PDB file of C-alpha atoms in Angstrom:
ATOM      1  CA  UNK A   1      45.688 -20.388 -16.430  1.00  0.00           C
ATOM      2  CA  UNK A   2      48.494 -20.621 -13.889  1.00  0.00           C
ATOM      3  CA  UNK A   3      49.748 -17.115 -14.450  1.00  0.00           C
ATOM      4  CA  UNK A   4      46.206 -15.787 -14.308  1.00  0.00           C
ATOM      5  CA  UNK A   5      45.535 -17.457 -10.992  1.00  0.00           C
ATOM      6  CA  UNK A   6      48.844 -16.160  -9.733  1.00  0.00           C
ATOM      7  CA  UNK A   7      48.219 -12.526 -10.628  1.00  0.00           C
ATOM      8  CA  UNK A   8      44.717 -12.556  -9.211  1.00  0.00           C
ATOM      9  CA  UNK A   9      45.990 -13.656  -5.823  1.00  0.00           C
ATOM     10  CA  UNK A  10      49.121 -11.541  -5.778  1.00  0.00           C
ATOM     11  CA  UNK A  11      47.351  -8.336  -6.735  1.00  0.00           C
ATOM     12  CA  UNK A  12      45.091  -6.973  -4.049  1.00  0.00           C
ATOM     13  CA  UNK A  13      41.491  -7.695  -4.840  1.00  0.00           C
ATOM     14  CA  UNK A  14      39.176  -4.717  -5.320  1.00  0.00           C
ATOM     15  CA  UNK A  15      37.491  -3.794  -2.052  1.00  0.00           C
ATOM     16  CA  UNK A  16      33.948  -4.473  -3.240  1.00  0.00           C
ATOM     17  CA  UNK A  17      33.198  -7.899  -4.612  1.00  0.00           C
ATOM     18  CA  UNK A  18      30.079  -6.788  -6.453  1.00  0.00           C
ATOM     19  CA  UNK A  19      30.064  -6.608 -10.204  1.00  0.00           C
ATOM     20  CA  UNK A  20      29.209  -2.917  -9.890  1.00  0.00           C
ATOM     21  CA  UNK A  21      26.095  -1.202 -11.165  1.00  0.00           C
ATOM     22  CA  UNK A  22      25.954  -3.270 -14.373  1.00  0.00           C
ATOM     23  CA  UNK A  23      24.102  -6.274 -12.912  1.00  0.00           C
ATOM     24  CA  UNK A  24      21.624  -3.991 -11.219  1.00  0.00           C
ATOM     25  CA  UNK A  25      20.927  -2.053 -14.402  1.00  0.00           C
ATOM     26  CA  UNK A  26      20.385  -5.341 -16.259  1.00  0.00           C
ATOM     27  CA  UNK A  27      17.946  -6.466 -13.554  1.00  0.00           C
ATOM     28  CA  UNK A  28      16.152  -3.141 -13.843  1.00  0.00           C
ATOM     29  CA  UNK A  29      15.845  -3.528 -17.623  1.00  0.00           C
ATOM     30  CA  UNK A  30      14.619  -7.130 -17.270  1.00  0.00           C
ATOM     31  CA  UNK A  31      12.015  -6.046 -14.696  1.00  0.00           C
ATOM     32  CA  UNK A  32      10.763  -3.279 -16.994  1.00  0.00           C
ATOM     33  CA  UNK A  33      10.545  -5.712 -19.921  1.00  0.00           C
ATOM     34  CA  UNK A  34       8.687  -8.351 -17.864  1.00  0.00           C
ATOM     35  CA  UNK A  35       6.255  -5.699 -16.600  1.00  0.00           C
ATOM     36  CA  UNK A  36       5.713  -4.445 -20.145  1.00  0.00           C
ATOM     37  CA  UNK A  37       5.024  -7.999 -21.389  1.00  0.00           C
ATOM     38  CA  UNK A  38       2.438  -8.474 -18.627  1.00  0.00           C
ATOM     39  CA  UNK A  39       0.823  -5.159 -19.539  1.00  0.00           C
ATOM     40  CA  UNK A  40       0.689  -5.864 -23.252  1.00  0.00           C
ATOM     41  CA  UNK A  41      -0.649  -9.370 -22.661  1.00  0.00           C
ATOM     42  CA  UNK A  42      -3.586  -7.898 -20.711  1.00  0.00           C
ATOM     43  CA  UNK A  43      -4.151  -4.803 -22.877  1.00  0.00           C
ATOM     44  CA  UNK A  44      -4.119  -6.681 -26.197  1.00  0.00           C
ATOM     45  CA  UNK A  45      -6.994  -8.925 -25.016  1.00  0.00           C
ATOM     46  CA  UNK A  46      -5.766 -11.512 -27.495  1.00  0.00           C
ATOM     47  CA  UNK A  47      -4.492 -14.013 -24.911  1.00  0.00           C
ATOM     48  CA  UNK A  48      -6.950 -16.607 -23.628  1.00  0.00           C
ATOM     49  CA  UNK A  49      -7.846 -16.173 -19.942  1.00  0.00           C
ATOM     50  CA  UNK A  50      -6.716 -19.690 -19.005  1.00  0.00           C
ATOM     51  CA  UNK A  51      -3.212 -19.034 -20.306  1.00  0.00           C
ATOM     52  CA  UNK A  52      -3.087 -15.349 -19.333  1.00  0.00           C
ATOM     53  CA  UNK A  53      -3.409 -15.828 -15.546  1.00  0.00           C
ATOM     54  CA  UNK A  54      -0.592 -18.427 -15.268  1.00  0.00           C
ATOM     55  CA  UNK A  55       1.544 -16.280 -17.602  1.00  0.00           C
ATOM     56  CA  UNK A  56       1.068 -13.197 -15.391  1.00  0.00           C
ATOM     57  CA  UNK A  57       1.920 -15.180 -12.256  1.00  0.00           C
ATOM     58  CA  UNK A  58       5.074 -16.643 -13.814  1.00  0.00           C
ATOM     59  CA  UNK A  59       6.198 -13.158 -14.892  1.00  0.00           C
ATOM     60  CA  UNK A  60       5.637 -11.886 -11.329  1.00  0.00           C
ATOM     61  CA  UNK A  61       7.576 -14.747  -9.736  1.00  0.00           C
ATOM     62  CA  UNK A  62      10.510 -14.344 -12.134  1.00  0.00           C
ATOM     63  CA  UNK A  63      10.660 -10.651 -11.245  1.00  0.00           C
ATOM     64  CA  UNK A  64      10.450 -11.467  -7.537  1.00  0.00           C
ATOM     65  CA  UNK A  65      13.396 -13.881  -7.811  1.00  0.00           C
ATOM     66  CA  UNK A  66      15.452 -11.241  -9.632  1.00  0.00           C
ATOM     67  CA  UNK A  67      14.743  -8.774  -6.820  1.00  0.00           C
ATOM     68  CA  UNK A  68      15.623 -11.272  -4.104  1.00  0.00           C
ATOM     69  CA  UNK A  69      18.791 -12.645  -5.680  1.00  0.00           C
ATOM     70  CA  UNK A  70      20.275  -9.546  -7.304  1.00  0.00           C
ATOM     71  CA  UNK A  71      18.920  -6.521  -5.470  1.00  0.00           C
ATOM     72  CA  UNK A  72      18.606  -8.106  -2.061  1.00  0.00           C
ATOM     73  CA  UNK A  73      21.946  -9.918  -2.529  1.00  0.00           C
ATOM     74  CA  UNK A  74      20.638 -13.422  -1.833  1.00  0.00           C
ATOM     75  CA  UNK A  75      23.023 -14.625  -4.565  1.00  0.00           C
ATOM     76  CA  UNK A  76      25.931 -13.919  -2.234  1.00  0.00           C
ATOM     77  CA  UNK A  77      27.137 -16.550   0.173  1.00  0.00           C
ATOM     78  CA  UNK A  78      26.015 -16.538   3.793  1.00  0.00           C
ATOM     79  CA  UNK A  79      22.366 -16.058   2.892  1.00  0.00           C
ATOM     80  CA  UNK A  80      21.168 -19.535   3.904  1.00  0.00           C
ATOM     81  CA  UNK A  81      19.226 -18.168   6.822  1.00  0.00           C
ATOM     82  CA  UNK A  82      17.713 -15.430   4.660  1.00  0.00           C
ATOM     83  CA  UNK A  83      16.557 -18.039   2.158  1.00  0.00           C
ATOM     84  CA  UNK A  84      15.105 -20.178   4.973  1.00  0.00           C
ATOM     85  CA  UNK A  85      13.165 -17.192   6.348  1.00  0.00           C
ATOM     86  CA  UNK A  86      11.849 -16.058   2.972  1.00  0.00           C
ATOM     87  CA  UNK A  87      10.944 -19.479   1.622  1.00  0.00           C
ATOM     88  CA  UNK A  88       9.173 -20.622   4.789  1.00  0.00           C
ATOM     89  CA  UNK A  89       7.295 -17.303   4.840  1.00  0.00           C
ATOM     90  CA  UNK A  90       6.376 -17.719   1.169  1.00  0.00           C
ATOM     91  CA  UNK A  91       5.304 -21.326   1.800  1.00  0.00           C
ATOM     92  CA  UNK A  92       2.869 -20.293   4.554  1.00  0.00           C
ATOM     93  CA  UNK A  93       1.594 -17.452   2.356  1.00  0.00           C
ATOM     94  CA  UNK A  94       1.056 -19.770  -0.636  1.00  0.00           C
ATOM     95  CA  UNK A  95      -0.740 -22.407   1.462  1.00  0.00           C
ATOM     96  CA  UNK A  96      -3.067 -19.673   2.766  1.00  0.00           C
ATOM     97  CA  UNK A  97      -3.741 -18.347  -0.721  1.00  0.00           C
ATOM     98  CA  UNK A  98      -4.345 -21.821  -2.201  1.00  0.00           C
ATOM     99  CA  UNK A  99      -6.698 -22.679   0.670  1.00  0.00           C
ATOM    100  CA  UNK A 100      -8.723 -19.511   0.054  1.00  0.00           C
ATOM    101  CA  UNK A 101      -8.811 -20.035  -3.705  1.00  0.00           C
ATOM    102  CA  UNK A 102     -10.093 -23.593  -3.239  1.00  0.00           C
ATOM    103  CA  UNK A 103     -12.621 -22.323  -0.673  1.00  0.00           C
ATOM    104  CA  UNK A 104     -14.049 -19.894  -3.231  1.00  0.00           C
ATOM    105  CA  UNK A 105     -14.164 -22.522  -5.959  1.00  0.00           C
ATOM    106  CA  UNK A 106     -16.264 -24.975  -3.996  1.00  0.00           C
TER     107      UNK A 106
ATOM    108  CA  UNK B   1      37.973  -5.681  10.591  1.00  0.00           C
ATOM    109  CA  UNK B   2      36.392  -3.711  13.386  1.00  0.00           C
ATOM    110  CA  UNK B   3      39.800  -3.057  14.942  1.00  0.00           C
ATOM    111  CA  UNK B   4      41.181  -2.104  11.534  1.00  0.00           C
ATOM    112  CA  UNK B   5      38.418   0.489  11.302  1.00  0.00           C
ATOM    113  CA  UNK B   6      39.182   1.793  14.766  1.00  0.00           C
ATOM    114  CA  UNK B   7      42.878   2.142  14.001  1.00  0.00           C
ATOM    115  CA  UNK B   8      42.923   4.151  10.766  1.00  0.00           C
ATOM    116  CA  UNK B   9      39.346   5.345  10.383  1.00  0.00           C
ATOM    117  CA  UNK B  10      38.620   3.621   7.041  1.00  0.00           C
ATOM    118  CA  UNK B  11      35.611   1.413   6.615  1.00  0.00           C
ATOM    119  CA  UNK B  12      35.899  -2.274   5.659  1.00  0.00           C
ATOM    120  CA  UNK B  13      34.525  -3.212   2.200  1.00  0.00           C
ATOM    121  CA  UNK B  14      31.162  -4.387   3.536  1.00  0.00           C
ATOM    122  CA  UNK B  15      30.613  -2.271   6.650  1.00  0.00           C
ATOM    123  CA  UNK B  16      27.159  -3.765   7.300  1.00  0.00           C
ATOM    124  CA  UNK B  17      28.720  -7.180   7.933  1.00  0.00           C
ATOM    125  CA  UNK B  18      31.829  -6.059   9.804  1.00  0.00           C
ATOM    126  CA  UNK B  19      30.369  -6.216  13.306  1.00  0.00           C
ATOM    127  CA  UNK B  20      28.377  -8.935  15.032  1.00  0.00           C
ATOM    128  CA  UNK B  21      25.657  -6.395  15.765  1.00  0.00           C
ATOM    129  CA  UNK B  22      25.428  -5.495  12.093  1.00  0.00           C
ATOM    130  CA  UNK B  23      25.259  -9.146  11.012  1.00  0.00           C
ATOM    131  CA  UNK B  24      22.587  -9.879  13.616  1.00  0.00           C
ATOM    132  CA  UNK B  25      20.582  -6.888  12.439  1.00  0.00           C
ATOM    133  CA  UNK B  26      20.575  -8.174   8.860  1.00  0.00           C
ATOM    134  CA  UNK B  27      19.774 -11.724   9.995  1.00  0.00           C
ATOM    135  CA  UNK B  28      16.885 -10.567  12.190  1.00  0.00           C
ATOM    136  CA  UNK B  29      15.588  -8.419   9.382  1.00  0.00           C
ATOM    137  CA  UNK B  30      15.349 -11.400   7.040  1.00  0.00           C
ATOM    138  CA  UNK B  31      13.259 -13.184   9.680  1.00  0.00           C
ATOM    139  CA  UNK B  32      11.008 -10.125   9.856  1.00  0.00           C
ATOM    140  CA  UNK B  33      10.657 -10.171   6.053  1.00  0.00           C
ATOM    141  CA  UNK B  34       9.645 -13.847   6.229  1.00  0.00           C
ATOM    142  CA  UNK B  35       6.895 -12.794   8.637  1.00  0.00           C
ATOM    143  CA  UNK B  36       5.893  -9.987   6.287  1.00  0.00           C
ATOM    144  CA  UNK B  37       5.457 -12.598   3.535  1.00  0.00           C
ATOM    145  CA  UNK B  38       2.887 -14.328   5.753  1.00  0.00           C
ATOM    146  CA  UNK B  39       1.141 -11.024   6.515  1.00  0.00           C
ATOM    147  CA  UNK B  40       0.803 -10.048   2.868  1.00  0.00           C
ATOM    148  CA  UNK B  41       0.016 -13.654   1.908  1.00  0.00           C
ATOM    149  CA  UNK B  42      -3.075 -13.628   4.122  1.00  0.00           C
ATOM    150  CA  UNK B  43      -4.149 -10.213   2.771  1.00  0.00           C
ATOM    151  CA  UNK B  44      -3.733 -11.530  -0.787  1.00  0.00           C
ATOM    152  CA  UNK B  45      -5.711 -14.664   0.084  1.00  0.00           C
ATOM    153  CA  UNK B  46      -8.555 -12.522   1.486  1.00  0.00           C
ATOM    154  CA  UNK B  47      -8.527 -10.298  -1.576  1.00  0.00           C
ATOM    155  CA  UNK B  48      -8.599 -13.228  -4.016  1.00  0.00           C
ATOM    156  CA  UNK B  49     -11.508 -14.779  -2.115  1.00  0.00           C
ATOM    157  CA  UNK B  50     -13.586 -11.570  -1.992  1.00  0.00           C
ATOM    158  CA  UNK B  51     -12.704  -9.712  -5.181  1.00  0.00           C
ATOM    159  CA  UNK B  52     -15.929 -10.603  -7.018  1.00  0.00           C
ATOM    160  CA  UNK B  53     -18.229  -9.577  -4.146  1.00  0.00           C
ATOM    161  CA  UNK B  54     -18.872  -6.034  -5.374  1.00  0.00           C
ATOM    162  CA  UNK B  55     -22.300  -5.574  -3.735  1.00  0.00           C
ATOM    163  CA  UNK B  56     -23.709  -3.709  -6.736  1.00  0.00           C
ATOM    164  CA  UNK B  57     -20.750  -1.297  -6.863  1.00  0.00           C
ATOM    165  CA  UNK B  58     -18.189  -0.943  -9.647  1.00  0.00           C
ATOM    166  CA  UNK B  59     -16.117  -4.013 -10.528  1.00  0.00           C
ATOM    167  CA  UNK B  60     -12.335  -4.102 -10.764  1.00  0.00           C
ATOM    168  CA  UNK B  61     -12.280  -3.867 -14.565  1.00  0.00           C
ATOM    169  CA  UNK B  62     -14.670  -0.890 -14.503  1.00  0.00           C
ATOM    170  CA  UNK B  63     -12.563   0.971 -11.926  1.00  0.00           C
ATOM    171  CA  UNK B  64      -8.885   0.524 -12.609  1.00  0.00           C
ATOM    172  CA  UNK B  65      -7.013   3.040 -14.739  1.00  0.00           C
ATOM    173  CA  UNK B  66      -4.054   1.290 -16.247  1.00  0.00           C
ATOM    174  CA  UNK B  67      -1.927   4.378 -17.084  1.00  0.00           C
ATOM    175  CA  UNK B  68      -1.849   5.484 -13.423  1.00  0.00           C
ATOM    176  CA  UNK B  69      -1.007   1.973 -12.227  1.00  0.00           C
ATOM    177  CA  UNK B  70       1.703   1.604 -14.875  1.00  0.00           C
ATOM    178  CA  UNK B  71       3.263   4.896 -13.828  1.00  0.00           C
ATOM    179  CA  UNK B  72       3.155   3.890 -10.136  1.00  0.00           C
ATOM    180  CA  UNK B  73       4.793   0.561 -10.998  1.00  0.00           C
ATOM    181  CA  UNK B  74       7.549   2.272 -12.971  1.00  0.00           C
ATOM    182  CA  UNK B  75       8.204   4.777 -10.155  1.00  0.00           C
ATOM    183  CA  UNK B  76       8.479   2.090  -7.479  1.00  0.00           C
ATOM    184  CA  UNK B  77      10.683  -0.113  -9.656  1.00  0.00           C
ATOM    185  CA  UNK B  78      13.013   2.823 -10.315  1.00  0.00           C
ATOM    186  CA  UNK B  79      13.155   3.620  -6.588  1.00  0.00           C
ATOM    187  CA  UNK B  80      14.212   0.029  -5.925  1.00  0.00           C
ATOM    188  CA  UNK B  81      17.085   0.524  -8.376  1.00  0.00           C
ATOM    189  CA  UNK B  82      18.152   3.829  -6.785  1.00  0.00           C
ATOM    190  CA  UNK B  83      18.234   2.267  -3.313  1.00  0.00           C
ATOM    191  CA  UNK B  84      20.516  -0.538  -4.528  1.00  0.00           C
ATOM    192  CA  UNK B  85      22.756   2.073  -6.172  1.00  0.00           C
ATOM    193  CA  UNK B  86      22.858   3.782  -2.767  1.00  0.00           C
ATOM    194  CA  UNK B  87      24.153   0.551  -1.229  1.00  0.00           C
ATOM    195  CA  UNK B  88      26.786   0.252  -3.993  1.00  0.00           C
ATOM    196  CA  UNK B  89      27.925   3.799  -3.147  1.00  0.00           C
ATOM    197  CA  UNK B  90      28.032   2.803   0.524  1.00  0.00           C
ATOM    198  CA  UNK B  91      30.289  -0.155  -0.345  1.00  0.00           C
ATOM    199  CA  UNK B  92      32.618   2.271  -2.115  1.00  0.00           C
ATOM    200  CA  UNK B  93      32.522   4.493   0.987  1.00  0.00           C
ATOM    201  CA  UNK B  94      31.042   7.426  -0.958  1.00  0.00           C
ATOM    202  CA  UNK B  95      28.772   9.044   1.633  1.00  0.00           C
ATOM    203  CA  UNK B  96      27.568  11.905  -0.570  1.00  0.00           C
ATOM    204  CA  UNK B  97      26.560   9.590  -3.412  1.00  0.00           C
ATOM    205  CA  UNK B  98      24.836   7.252  -0.988  1.00  0.00           C
ATOM    206  CA  UNK B  99      22.827  10.118   0.513  1.00  0.00           C
ATOM    207  CA  UNK B 100      21.893  11.344  -2.968  1.00  0.00           C
ATOM    208  CA  UNK B 101      20.656   7.931  -4.157  1.00  0.00           C
ATOM    209  CA  UNK B 102      18.616   7.392  -1.005  1.00  0.00           C
ATOM    210  CA  UNK B 103      17.198  10.920  -1.264  1.00  0.00           C
ATOM    211  CA  UNK B 104      16.024  10.088  -4.803  1.00  0.00           C
ATOM    212  CA  UNK B 105      14.498   6.884  -3.414  1.00  0.00           C
ATOM    213  CA  UNK B 106      12.551   8.915  -0.846  1.00  0.00           C
ATOM    214  CA  UNK B 107      11.307  11.344  -3.521  1.00  0.00           C
ATOM    215  CA  UNK B 108      10.168   8.487  -5.769  1.00  0.00           C
ATOM    216  CA  UNK B 109       8.423   6.910  -2.784  1.00  0.00           C
ATOM    217  CA  UNK B 110       6.579  10.186  -2.158  1.00  0.00           C
ATOM    218  CA  UNK B 111       5.587  10.360  -5.840  1.00  0.00           C
ATOM    219  CA  UNK B 112       4.209   6.823  -5.582  1.00  0.00           C
ATOM    220  CA  UNK B 113       2.176   7.773  -2.497  1.00  0.00           C
ATOM    221  CA  UNK B 114       0.829  10.854  -4.273  1.00  0.00           C
ATOM    222  CA  UNK B 115      -0.397   8.700  -7.167  1.00  0.00           C
ATOM    223  CA  UNK B 116      -1.953   6.204  -4.761  1.00  0.00           C
ATOM    224  CA  UNK B 117      -3.850   8.942  -2.900  1.00  0.00           C
ATOM    225  CA  UNK B 118      -5.073  10.361  -6.220  1.00  0.00           C
ATOM    226  CA  UNK B 119      -6.182   6.872  -7.246  1.00  0.00           C
ATOM    227  CA  UNK B 120      -8.045   6.198  -3.976  1.00  0.00           C
ATOM    228  CA  UNK B 121      -9.850   9.572  -4.121  1.00  0.00           C
ATOM    229  CA  UNK B 122     -10.857   8.801  -7.707  1.00  0.00           C
ATOM    230  CA  UNK B 123     -12.239   5.381  -6.725  1.00  0.00           C
ATOM    231  CA  UNK B 124     -14.080   6.918  -3.782  1.00  0.00           C
ATOM    232  CA  UNK B 125     -15.960   9.176  -6.200  1.00  0.00           C
ATOM    233  CA  UNK B 126     -16.935   6.095  -8.190  1.00  0.00           C
ATOM    234  CA  UNK B 127     -18.543   4.566  -5.091  1.00  0.00           C
ATOM    235  CA  UNK B 128     -15.663   2.187  -4.323  1.00  0.00           C
ATOM    236  CA  UNK B 129     -15.089   2.541  -0.569  1.00  0.00           C
ATOM    237  CA  UNK B 130     -13.732   0.558   2.345  1.00  0.00           C
ATOM    238  CA  UNK B 131     -17.283  -0.111   3.589  1.00  0.00           C
ATOM    239  CA  UNK B 132     -19.150  -0.281   0.262  1.00  0.00           C
ATOM    240  CA  UNK B 133     -18.472  -3.946  -0.461  1.00  0.00           C
ATOM    241  CA  UNK B 134     -16.320  -6.940   0.499  1.00  0.00           C
ATOM    242  CA  UNK B 135     -14.266  -6.182  -2.633  1.00  0.00           C
ATOM    243  CA  UNK B 136     -13.766  -2.620  -1.358  1.00  0.00           C
ATOM    244  CA  UNK B 137     -12.686  -3.777   2.114  1.00  0.00           C
ATOM    245  CA  UNK B 138     -10.248  -6.359   0.750  1.00  0.00           C
ATOM    246  CA  UNK B 139      -8.867  -3.933  -1.837  1.00  0.00           C
ATOM    247  CA  UNK B 140      -8.213  -1.042   0.532  1.00  0.00           C
ATOM    248  CA  UNK B 141      -6.808  -3.309   3.239  1.00  0.00           C
ATOM    249  CA  UNK B 142      -4.300  -4.960   0.887  1.00  0.00           C
ATOM    250  CA  UNK B 143      -3.300  -1.950  -1.210  1.00  0.00           C
ATOM    251  CA  UNK B 144      -3.538   0.410   1.778  1.00  0.00           C
ATOM    252  CA  UNK B 145      -1.312  -1.834   3.875  1.00  0.00           C
ATOM    253  CA  UNK B 146       1.269  -1.736   1.123  1.00  0.00           C
ATOM    254  CA  UNK B 147       0.902   2.055   0.892  1.00  0.00           C
ATOM    255  CA  UNK B 148       1.438   2.214   4.653  1.00  0.00           C
ATOM    256  CA  UNK B 149       4.662   0.264   4.190  1.00  0.00           C
ATOM    257  CA  UNK B 150       5.792   2.752   1.543  1.00  0.00           C
ATOM    258  CA  UNK B 151       4.994   5.651   3.894  1.00  0.00           C
ATOM    259  CA  UNK B 152       6.918   4.007   6.724  1.00  0.00           C
ATOM    260  CA  UNK B 153       9.875   3.357   4.395  1.00  0.00           C
ATOM    261  CA  UNK B 154       9.884   6.983   3.220  1.00  0.00           C
ATOM    262  CA  UNK B 155       9.964   8.284   6.818  1.00  0.00           C
ATOM    263  CA  UNK B 156      12.545   5.713   7.905  1.00  0.00           C
ATOM    264  CA  UNK B 157      14.982   6.370   5.046  1.00  0.00           C
ATOM    265  CA  UNK B 158      14.520  10.155   5.372  1.00  0.00           C
ATOM    266  CA  UNK B 159      15.486   9.901   9.059  1.00  0.00           C
ATOM    267  CA  UNK B 160      18.505   7.724   8.212  1.00  0.00           C
ATOM    268  CA  UNK B 161      19.695  10.315   5.683  1.00  0.00           C
ATOM    269  CA  UNK B 162      19.310  13.049   8.311  1.00  0.00           C
ATOM    270  CA  UNK B 163      21.285  10.952  10.809  1.00  0.00           C
ATOM    271  CA  UNK B 164      24.027  10.259   8.264  1.00  0.00           C
ATOM    272  CA  UNK B 165      24.637  14.007   7.905  1.00  0.00           C
ATOM    273  CA  UNK B 166      25.352  14.131  11.613  1.00  0.00           C
ATOM    274  CA  UNK B 167      27.163  10.834  12.168  1.00  0.00           C
ATOM    275  CA  UNK B 168      28.531  10.016   8.730  1.00  0.00           C
ATOM    276  CA  UNK B 169      28.980   6.470   7.493  1.00  0.00           C
ATOM    277  CA  UNK B 170      30.197   4.233  10.315  1.00  0.00           C
ATOM    278  CA  UNK B 171      29.993   0.597  11.362  1.00  0.00           C
ATOM    279  CA  UNK B 172      26.846   1.587  13.291  1.00  0.00           C
ATOM    280  CA  UNK B 173      25.033   3.535  10.570  1.00  0.00           C
ATOM    281  CA  UNK B 174      25.971   1.291   7.607  1.00  0.00           C
ATOM    282  CA  UNK B 175      23.852  -1.726   8.700  1.00  0.00           C
ATOM    283  CA  UNK B 176      20.866   0.621   9.122  1.00  0.00           C
ATOM    284  CA  UNK B 177      21.071   1.697   5.488  1.00  0.00           C
ATOM    285  CA  UNK B 178      21.558  -1.882   4.333  1.00  0.00           C
ATOM    286  CA  UNK B 179      18.499  -3.080   6.241  1.00  0.00           C
ATOM    287  CA  UNK B 180      16.412  -0.123   5.026  1.00  0.00           C
ATOM    288  CA  UNK B 181      17.308  -0.964   1.434  1.00  0.00           C
ATOM    289  CA  UNK B 182      16.290  -4.606   2.005  1.00  0.00           C
ATOM    290  CA  UNK B 183      12.960  -3.308   3.317  1.00  0.00           C
ATOM    291  CA  UNK B 184      12.515  -1.068   0.291  1.00  0.00           C
ATOM    292  CA  UNK B 185      13.188  -3.905  -2.161  1.00  0.00           C
ATOM    293  CA  UNK B 186      10.677  -6.050  -0.297  1.00  0.00           C
ATOM    294  CA  UNK B 187       8.027  -3.321  -0.549  1.00  0.00           C
ATOM    295  CA  UNK B 188       8.655  -3.177  -4.297  1.00  0.00           C
ATOM    296  CA  UNK B 189       8.464  -6.978  -4.483  1.00  0.00           C
ATOM    297  CA  UNK B 190       5.027  -6.918  -2.809  1.00  0.00           C
ATOM    298  CA  UNK B 191       3.924  -4.283  -5.317  1.00  0.00           C
ATOM    299  CA  UNK B 192       4.872  -6.593  -8.201  1.00  0.00           C
ATOM    300  CA  UNK B 193       2.300  -9.052  -6.851  1.00  0.00           C
ATOM    301  CA  UNK B 194      -0.329  -6.359  -6.130  1.00  0.00           C
ATOM    302  CA  UNK B 195       0.152  -5.078  -9.659  1.00  0.00           C
ATOM    303  CA  UNK B 196      -0.238  -8.604 -11.066  1.00  0.00           C
ATOM    304  CA  UNK B 197      -2.980 -10.055  -8.853  1.00  0.00           C
ATOM    305  CA  UNK B 198      -5.073  -6.958  -8.072  1.00  0.00           C
ATOM    306  CA  UNK B 199      -4.723  -4.803 -11.174  1.00  0.00           C
ATOM    307  CA  UNK B 200      -3.776  -6.949 -14.166  1.00  0.00           C
ATOM    308  CA  UNK B 201      -5.865  -9.963 -13.153  1.00  0.00           C
ATOM    309  CA  UNK B 202      -8.668  -7.564 -12.194  1.00  0.00           C
ATOM    310  CA  UNK B 203      -8.657  -6.246 -15.752  1.00  0.00           C
ATOM    311  CA  UNK B 204      -8.948  -9.739 -17.244  1.00  0.00           C
ATOM    312  CA  UNK B 205     -12.560 -10.432 -16.280  1.00  0.00           C
TER     313      UNK B 205
END
């Protein structure tokens, strides 16, 4: 452990601290798979409507988080303000949507 | 880092964050994206409230053609990947690669717009118009607004590529590319929800 820590500090670190294209390709593959699952779930018509809608929404939110944290680099440090902006924006959006959904229901 | 750049002409590892102006640009852009969330949130809310009010016209499940929507989704998702690969090339200071990846992003964006226009024309012939029903108005406002964002992104990134041929990759141009790629990812993110809420959930009924 000691020698490892020593070499990593003595050698100059690579200029880019990203893991390279690998993480992005994995995210791309995951997004394609999630989209395909959503498609198949709808096309097969075998999933009950009351489970299908929450399933589709969960798949969408998981994909959105992948985009934000990997592709938009929110996983890197110094993105506290970005997270504040996005989550407060999303909060207002969700409150609006929930209000409208409830309005239609009653 | 900025002085380092000035002395020997090499860019720092993350040129978009090397100057205060660049950092402020990125910060301000995140605020803008937060506001965009609210904008699209209210359009989604309107659509969800009005999507069953078809006024005797075709319903969502009668209209939507899944193969076209699937292709559009795949194209936009791929363009999101190519724009992030452009940023990786930028971090490695490879201007040519960066320009190539962003050029592919622009082409994919144009392909997406072409499909969307084809789709809208098709729906128009089926009597699904902006003024034909509340469903029509909500649909075209939400999906059209997103399409408008794609069009703006295509023009913006195309102009940035043109500028980069003239000015190269500098501490001034790098933050512009970074911010444009954030915008492009956000546009793709909104499409994920349009695809889910408008198309897939429209097919469920």
